[in-house]
mmCIF file of C-alpha atoms in Angstrom:
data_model
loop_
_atom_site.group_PDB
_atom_site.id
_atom_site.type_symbol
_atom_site.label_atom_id
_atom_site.label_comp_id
_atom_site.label_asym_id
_atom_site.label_seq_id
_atom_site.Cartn_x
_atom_site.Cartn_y
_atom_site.Cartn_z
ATOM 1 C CA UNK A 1 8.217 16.893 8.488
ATOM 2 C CA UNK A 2 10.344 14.179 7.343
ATOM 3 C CA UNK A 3 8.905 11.116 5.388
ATOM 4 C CA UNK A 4 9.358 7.718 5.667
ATOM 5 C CA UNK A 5 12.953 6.519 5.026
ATOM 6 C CA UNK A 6 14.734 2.920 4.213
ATOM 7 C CA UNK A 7 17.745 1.671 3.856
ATOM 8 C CA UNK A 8 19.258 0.659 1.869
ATOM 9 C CA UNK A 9 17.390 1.515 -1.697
ATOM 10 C CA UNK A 10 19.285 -1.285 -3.493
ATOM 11 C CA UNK A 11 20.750 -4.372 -2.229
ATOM 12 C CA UNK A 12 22.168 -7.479 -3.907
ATOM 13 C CA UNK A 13 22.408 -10.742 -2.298
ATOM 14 C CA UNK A 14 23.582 -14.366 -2.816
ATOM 15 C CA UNK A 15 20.908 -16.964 -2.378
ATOM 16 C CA UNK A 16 21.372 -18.544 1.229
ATOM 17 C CA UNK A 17 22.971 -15.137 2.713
ATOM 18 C CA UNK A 18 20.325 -12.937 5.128
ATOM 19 C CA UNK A 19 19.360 -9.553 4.763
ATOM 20 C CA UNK A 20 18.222 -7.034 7.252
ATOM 21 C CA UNK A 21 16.350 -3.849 5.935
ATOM 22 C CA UNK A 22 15.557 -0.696 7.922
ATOM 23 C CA UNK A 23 12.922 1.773 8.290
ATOM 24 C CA UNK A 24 12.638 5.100 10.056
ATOM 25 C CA UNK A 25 8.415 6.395 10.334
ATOM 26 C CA UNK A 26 6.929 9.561 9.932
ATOM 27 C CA UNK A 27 7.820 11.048 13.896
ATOM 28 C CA UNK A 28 4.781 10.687 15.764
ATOM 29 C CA UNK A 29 3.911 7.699 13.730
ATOM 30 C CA UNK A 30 3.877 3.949 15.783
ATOM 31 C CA UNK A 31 2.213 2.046 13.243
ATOM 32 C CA UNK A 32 4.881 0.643 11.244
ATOM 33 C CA UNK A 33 4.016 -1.903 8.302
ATOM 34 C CA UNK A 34 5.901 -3.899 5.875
ATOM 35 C CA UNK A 35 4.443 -4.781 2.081
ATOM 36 C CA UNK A 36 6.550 -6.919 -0.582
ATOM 37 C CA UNK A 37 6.335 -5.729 -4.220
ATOM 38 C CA UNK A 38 7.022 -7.908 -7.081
ATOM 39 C CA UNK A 39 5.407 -8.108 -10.714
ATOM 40 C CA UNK A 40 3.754 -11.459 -10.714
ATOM 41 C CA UNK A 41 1.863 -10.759 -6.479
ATOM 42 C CA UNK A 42 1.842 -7.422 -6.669
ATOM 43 C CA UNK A 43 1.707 -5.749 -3.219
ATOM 44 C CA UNK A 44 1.054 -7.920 -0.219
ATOM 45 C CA UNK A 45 1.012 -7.243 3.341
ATOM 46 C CA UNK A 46 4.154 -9.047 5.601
ATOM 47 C CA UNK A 47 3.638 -7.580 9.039
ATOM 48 C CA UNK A 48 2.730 -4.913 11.215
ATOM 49 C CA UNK A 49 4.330 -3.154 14.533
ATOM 50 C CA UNK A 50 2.986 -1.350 17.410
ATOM 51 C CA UNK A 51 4.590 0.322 20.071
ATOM 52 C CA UNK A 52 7.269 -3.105 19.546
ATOM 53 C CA UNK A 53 4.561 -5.682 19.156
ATOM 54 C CA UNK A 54 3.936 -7.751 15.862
ATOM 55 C CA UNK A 55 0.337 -6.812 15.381
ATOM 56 C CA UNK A 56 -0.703 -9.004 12.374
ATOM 57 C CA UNK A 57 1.430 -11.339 10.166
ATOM 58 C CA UNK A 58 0.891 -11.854 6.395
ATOM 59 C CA UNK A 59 0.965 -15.195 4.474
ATOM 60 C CA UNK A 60 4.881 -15.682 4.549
ATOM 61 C CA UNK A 61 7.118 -17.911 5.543
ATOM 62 C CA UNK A 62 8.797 -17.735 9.191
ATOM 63 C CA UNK A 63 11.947 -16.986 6.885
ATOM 64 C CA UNK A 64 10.341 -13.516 7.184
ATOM 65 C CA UNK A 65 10.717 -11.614 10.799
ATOM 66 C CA UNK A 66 10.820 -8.079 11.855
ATOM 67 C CA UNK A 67 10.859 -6.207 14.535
ATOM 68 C CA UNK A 68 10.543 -2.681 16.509
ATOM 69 C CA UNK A 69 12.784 -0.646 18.495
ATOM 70 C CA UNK A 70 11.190 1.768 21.304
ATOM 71 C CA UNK A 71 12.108 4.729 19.017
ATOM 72 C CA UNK A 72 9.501 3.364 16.523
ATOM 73 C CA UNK A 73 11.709 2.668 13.995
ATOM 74 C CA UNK A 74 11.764 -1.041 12.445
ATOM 75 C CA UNK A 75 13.494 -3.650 10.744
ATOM 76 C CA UNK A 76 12.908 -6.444 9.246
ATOM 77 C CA UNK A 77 14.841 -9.340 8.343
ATOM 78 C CA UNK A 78 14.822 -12.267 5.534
ATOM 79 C CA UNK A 79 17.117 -15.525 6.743
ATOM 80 C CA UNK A 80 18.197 -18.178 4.079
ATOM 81 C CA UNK A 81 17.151 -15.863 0.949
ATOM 82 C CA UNK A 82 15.859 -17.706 -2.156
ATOM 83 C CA UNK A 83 15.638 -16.557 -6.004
ATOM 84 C CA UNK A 84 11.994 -15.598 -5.328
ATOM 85 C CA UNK A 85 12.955 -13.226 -2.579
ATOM 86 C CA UNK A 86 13.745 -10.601 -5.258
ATOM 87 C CA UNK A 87 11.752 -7.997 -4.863
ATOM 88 C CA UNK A 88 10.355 -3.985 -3.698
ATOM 89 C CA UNK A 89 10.296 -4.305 0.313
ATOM 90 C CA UNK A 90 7.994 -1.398 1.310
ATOM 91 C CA UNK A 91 7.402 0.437 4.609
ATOM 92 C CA UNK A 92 4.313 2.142 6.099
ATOM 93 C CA UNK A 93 4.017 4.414 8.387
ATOM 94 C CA UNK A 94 0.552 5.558 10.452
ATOM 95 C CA UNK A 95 -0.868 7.429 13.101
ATOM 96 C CA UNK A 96 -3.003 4.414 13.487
ATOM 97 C CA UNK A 97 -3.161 3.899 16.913
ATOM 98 C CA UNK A 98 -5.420 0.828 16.895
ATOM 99 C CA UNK A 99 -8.655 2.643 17.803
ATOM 100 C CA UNK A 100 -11.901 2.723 15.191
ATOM 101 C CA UNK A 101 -11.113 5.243 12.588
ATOM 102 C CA UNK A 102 -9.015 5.112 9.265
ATOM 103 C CA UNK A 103 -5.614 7.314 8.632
ATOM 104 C CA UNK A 104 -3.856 6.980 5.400
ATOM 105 C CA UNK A 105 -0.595 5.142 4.996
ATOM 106 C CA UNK A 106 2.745 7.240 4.192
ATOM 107 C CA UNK A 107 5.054 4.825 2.154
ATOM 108 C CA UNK A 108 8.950 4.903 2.119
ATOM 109 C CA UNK A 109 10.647 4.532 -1.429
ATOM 110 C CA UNK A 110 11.494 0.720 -1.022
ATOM 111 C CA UNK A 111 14.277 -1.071 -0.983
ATOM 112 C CA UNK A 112 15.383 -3.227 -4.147
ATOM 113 C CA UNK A 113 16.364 -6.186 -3.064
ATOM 114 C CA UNK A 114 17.867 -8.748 -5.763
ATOM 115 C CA UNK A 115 18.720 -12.269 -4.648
ATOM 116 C CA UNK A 116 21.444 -13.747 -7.251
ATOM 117 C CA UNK B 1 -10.245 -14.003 2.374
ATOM 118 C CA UNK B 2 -11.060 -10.811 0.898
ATOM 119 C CA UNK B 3 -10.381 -10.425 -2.868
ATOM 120 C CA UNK B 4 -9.808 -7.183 -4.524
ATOM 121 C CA UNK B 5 -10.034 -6.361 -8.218
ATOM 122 C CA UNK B 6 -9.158 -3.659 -10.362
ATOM 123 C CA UNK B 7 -10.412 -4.578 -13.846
ATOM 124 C CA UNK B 8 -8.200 -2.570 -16.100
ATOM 125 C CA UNK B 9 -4.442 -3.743 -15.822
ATOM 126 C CA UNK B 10 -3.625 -0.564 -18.431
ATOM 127 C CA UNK B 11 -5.869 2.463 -19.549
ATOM 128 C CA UNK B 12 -5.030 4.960 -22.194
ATOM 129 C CA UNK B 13 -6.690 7.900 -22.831
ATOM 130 C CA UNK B 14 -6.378 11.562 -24.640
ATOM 131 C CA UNK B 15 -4.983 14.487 -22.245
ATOM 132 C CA UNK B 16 -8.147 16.486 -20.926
ATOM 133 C CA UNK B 17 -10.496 13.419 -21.170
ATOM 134 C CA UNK B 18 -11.850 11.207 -17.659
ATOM 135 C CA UNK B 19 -10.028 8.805 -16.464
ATOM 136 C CA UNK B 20 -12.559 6.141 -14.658
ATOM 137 C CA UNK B 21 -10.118 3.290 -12.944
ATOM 138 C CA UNK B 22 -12.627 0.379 -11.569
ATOM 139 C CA UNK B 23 -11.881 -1.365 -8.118
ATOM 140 C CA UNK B 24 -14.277 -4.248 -6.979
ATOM 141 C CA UNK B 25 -14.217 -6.743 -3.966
ATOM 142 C CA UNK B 26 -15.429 -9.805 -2.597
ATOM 143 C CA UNK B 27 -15.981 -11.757 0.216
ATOM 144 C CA UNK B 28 -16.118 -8.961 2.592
ATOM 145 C CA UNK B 29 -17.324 -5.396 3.099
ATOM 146 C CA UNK B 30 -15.289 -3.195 4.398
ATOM 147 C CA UNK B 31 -15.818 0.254 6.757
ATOM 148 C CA UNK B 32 -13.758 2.083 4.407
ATOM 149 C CA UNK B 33 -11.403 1.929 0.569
ATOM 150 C CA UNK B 34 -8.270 3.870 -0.302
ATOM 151 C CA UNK B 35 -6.651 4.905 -3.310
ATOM 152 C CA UNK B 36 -3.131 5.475 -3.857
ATOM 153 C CA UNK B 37 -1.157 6.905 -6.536
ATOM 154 C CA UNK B 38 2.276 4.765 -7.646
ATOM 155 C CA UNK B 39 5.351 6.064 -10.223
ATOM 156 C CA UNK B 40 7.996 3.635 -11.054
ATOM 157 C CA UNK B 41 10.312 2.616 -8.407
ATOM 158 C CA UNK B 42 8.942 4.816 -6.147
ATOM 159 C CA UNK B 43 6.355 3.882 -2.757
ATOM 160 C CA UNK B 44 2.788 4.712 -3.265
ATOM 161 C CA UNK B 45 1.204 7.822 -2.324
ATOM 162 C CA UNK B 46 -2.113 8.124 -0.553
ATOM 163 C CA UNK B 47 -4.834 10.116 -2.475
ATOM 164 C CA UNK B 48 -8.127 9.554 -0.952
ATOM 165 C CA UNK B 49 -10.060 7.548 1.299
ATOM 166 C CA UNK B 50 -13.544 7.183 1.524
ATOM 167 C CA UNK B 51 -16.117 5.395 4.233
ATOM 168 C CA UNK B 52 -18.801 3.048 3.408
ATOM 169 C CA UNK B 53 -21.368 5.447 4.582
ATOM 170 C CA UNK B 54 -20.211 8.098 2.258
ATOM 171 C CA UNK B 55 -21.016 7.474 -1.343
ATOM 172 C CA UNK B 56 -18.530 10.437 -3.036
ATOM 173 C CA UNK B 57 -15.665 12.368 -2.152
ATOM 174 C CA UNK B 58 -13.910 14.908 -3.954
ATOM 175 C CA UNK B 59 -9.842 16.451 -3.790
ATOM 176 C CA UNK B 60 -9.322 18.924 -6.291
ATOM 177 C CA UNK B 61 -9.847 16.779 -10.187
ATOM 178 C CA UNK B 62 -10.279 13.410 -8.012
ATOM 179 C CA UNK B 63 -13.236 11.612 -7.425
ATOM 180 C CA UNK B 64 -14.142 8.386 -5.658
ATOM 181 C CA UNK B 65 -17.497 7.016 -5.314
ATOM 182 C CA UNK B 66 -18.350 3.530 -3.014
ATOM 183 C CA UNK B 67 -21.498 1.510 -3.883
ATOM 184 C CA UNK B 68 -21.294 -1.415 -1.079
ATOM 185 C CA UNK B 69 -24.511 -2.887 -2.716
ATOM 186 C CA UNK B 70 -22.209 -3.317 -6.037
ATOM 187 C CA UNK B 71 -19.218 -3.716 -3.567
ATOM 188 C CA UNK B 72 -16.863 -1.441 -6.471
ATOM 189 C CA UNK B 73 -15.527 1.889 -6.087
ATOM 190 C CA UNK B 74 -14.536 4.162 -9.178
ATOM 191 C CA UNK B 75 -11.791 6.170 -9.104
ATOM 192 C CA UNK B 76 -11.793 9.296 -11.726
ATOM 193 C CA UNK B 77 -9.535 11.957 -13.264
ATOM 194 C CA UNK B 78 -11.046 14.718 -14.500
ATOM 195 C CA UNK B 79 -9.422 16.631 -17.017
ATOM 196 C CA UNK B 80 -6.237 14.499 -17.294
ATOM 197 C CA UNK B 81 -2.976 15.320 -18.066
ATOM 198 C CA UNK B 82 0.382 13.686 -18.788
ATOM 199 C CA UNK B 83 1.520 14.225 -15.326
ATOM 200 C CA UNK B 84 -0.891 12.260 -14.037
ATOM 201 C CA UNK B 85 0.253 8.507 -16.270
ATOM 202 C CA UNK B 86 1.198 6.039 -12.987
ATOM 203 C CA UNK B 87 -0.297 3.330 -11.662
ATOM 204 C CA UNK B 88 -3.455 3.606 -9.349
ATOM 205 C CA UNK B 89 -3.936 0.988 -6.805
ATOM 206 C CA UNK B 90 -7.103 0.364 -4.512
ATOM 207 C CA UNK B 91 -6.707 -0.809 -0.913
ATOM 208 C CA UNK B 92 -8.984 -2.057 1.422
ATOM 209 C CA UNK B 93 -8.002 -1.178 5.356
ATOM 210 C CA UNK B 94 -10.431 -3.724 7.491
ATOM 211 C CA UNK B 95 -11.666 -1.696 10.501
ATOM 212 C CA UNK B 96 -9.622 -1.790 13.633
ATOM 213 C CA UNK B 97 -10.937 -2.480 16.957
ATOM 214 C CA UNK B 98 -8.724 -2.335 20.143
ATOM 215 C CA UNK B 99 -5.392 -4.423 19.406
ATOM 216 C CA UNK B 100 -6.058 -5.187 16.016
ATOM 217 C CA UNK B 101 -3.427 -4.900 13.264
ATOM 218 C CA UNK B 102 -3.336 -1.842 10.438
ATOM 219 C CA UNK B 103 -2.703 -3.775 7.356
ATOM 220 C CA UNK B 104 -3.303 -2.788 3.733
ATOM 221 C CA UNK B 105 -4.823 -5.492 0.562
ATOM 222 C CA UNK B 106 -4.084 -3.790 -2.584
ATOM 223 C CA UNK B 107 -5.852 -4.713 -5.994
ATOM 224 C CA UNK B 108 -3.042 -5.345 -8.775
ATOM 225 C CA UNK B 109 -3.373 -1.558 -9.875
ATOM 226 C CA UNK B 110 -3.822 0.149 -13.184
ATOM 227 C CA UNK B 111 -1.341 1.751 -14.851
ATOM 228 C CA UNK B 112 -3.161 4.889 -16.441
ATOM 229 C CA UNK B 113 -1.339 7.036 -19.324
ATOM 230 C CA UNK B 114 -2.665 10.010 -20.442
ATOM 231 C CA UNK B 115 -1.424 10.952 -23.985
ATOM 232 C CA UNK B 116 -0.627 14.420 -24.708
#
C-alpha cells in the first residue's frame, strides 16, 4: 500500500511569488490534513479536508488556502509568500471519517519550502 | 486553547538504558494522546496511541502510560539503542463528533540520542 506522497520535496521561491504544494493520501484515506514545520513553532495544524470540505482551519493567515479534489487528493496553496513562510509543509492522511473513535495519522515526507 | 508540553527539549542516555520522554497538557482533557516518532527531514511516524480510560499500553520495547488526574503521559524505551536517537513528539487528537475536523497539537518534541 502506497504512503502518503508530496510534491515537490524542495522548492525555492521569491518573496511575493505563490506556491501551490500537492498531496496524494493513503487510498482509502479522505481525511487529508496539512501541518507547517519550522524550528522556532514547531508543528502546527493549517487545515483539514473531507470528502472536499475544509473541516477545521488553524491560526493562519487567509494567505493560506487549500483545497480537495473528489479523488481525495489535496493541495494547498500560499499567495504573496513572505520570509517567514520558509518552512516543512506536512501532509496527513486518515481513515478518520469524522465518527467517535481515534486512527493514527500517516505523514508524507514534506515539502521544503524556502522563501528568498 | 489547549497547551501541550514535553519537558525535555534533548535527552541523552547510554545504549540499553530507559528512555522516559515526559508529555504534559493543560487547559483541556482529552479522549485520547499519540506519540510519534520523527528523523531529520523526514514526516513523523505514528507509534502509539492510547485512550484516557486506559492507563498503559505496550508495542514491542514501547510504553505509554496516561494519568488524566496529572494530565502527563510518559513515553519509554526500554532497552535503547542507537537506532532509536530521533525526535519524539506528543499529540493530542480532540475527540470527533459528527462533522468535526481531525486535527493534530503537537508538543515541541524531544530529540532522544542513545549513545552506543
Amino acid at each position: 500500500k502506497a504512503g502518503v506522497t508530496q510534491t515537490p520535496r524542495y522548492l525555492i521561491k521569491t518573496r511575493g511569488q505563490q506556491v501551490t504544494l500537492s498531496c496524494s493520501p493513503i487510498s482509502g484515506h479522505r481525511s487529508v490534513s496539512w501541518y507547517q514545520q519550522t524550528p522556532g513553532q514547531g508543528l502546527q495544524f493549517l487545515f483539514e479536508y473531507f470528502s472536499e470540505t475544509q473541516r477545521n482551519k488553524g491560526n493562519f493567515p487567509g494567505r493560506f488556502s487549500g483545497r480537495q479534489f473528489s479523488n481525495s487528493r489535496s493541495e494547498m496553496n500560499v499567495s504573496t509568500l513572505e520570509l517567514g513562510d520558509s518552512a516543512l509543509y506536512l501532509c496527513a492522511s486518515s481513515s478518520s471519517t469524522g465518527q467517535n473513535f481515534a486512527t493514527e495519522a500517516f505523514f508524507g515526507q514534506g515539502t521544503r519550502l524556502t522563501v528568498v | 486553547s489547549q497547551k501541550i508540553e514535553q519537558n525535555s527539549e534533548a535527552l541523552n542516555i547510554q545504549e540499553g538504558k530507559t528512555a522516559t520522554l515526559t508529555c504534559n497538557y493543560t487547559n483541556y482533557s482529552p479522549a485520547y494522546l499519540q506519540w510519534y516518532r520523527q528523523d531529520p527531514g523526514r514526516g513523523p511516524v505514528f507509534l502509539l496511541l492510547i485512550r484516557e480510560n486506559e492507563k498503559e499500553k505496550r508495542k514491542e520495547r514501547l510504553k505509554v502510560t496516561f494519568d488524566t488526574t496529572l494530565k502527563q503521559s510518559l513515553f519509554h524505551i526500554t532497552a535503547s539503542q542507537p537506532a532509536d536517537s530521533a525526535t519524539y513528539l506528543c499529540a493530542l487528537d480532540p475527540p470527533e463528533a459528527s462533522g468535526s475536523a481531525r486535527q493534530l497539537t503537537f508538543g515541541s518534541g524531544t530529540q532522544l540520542t542513545v549513545l552506543p
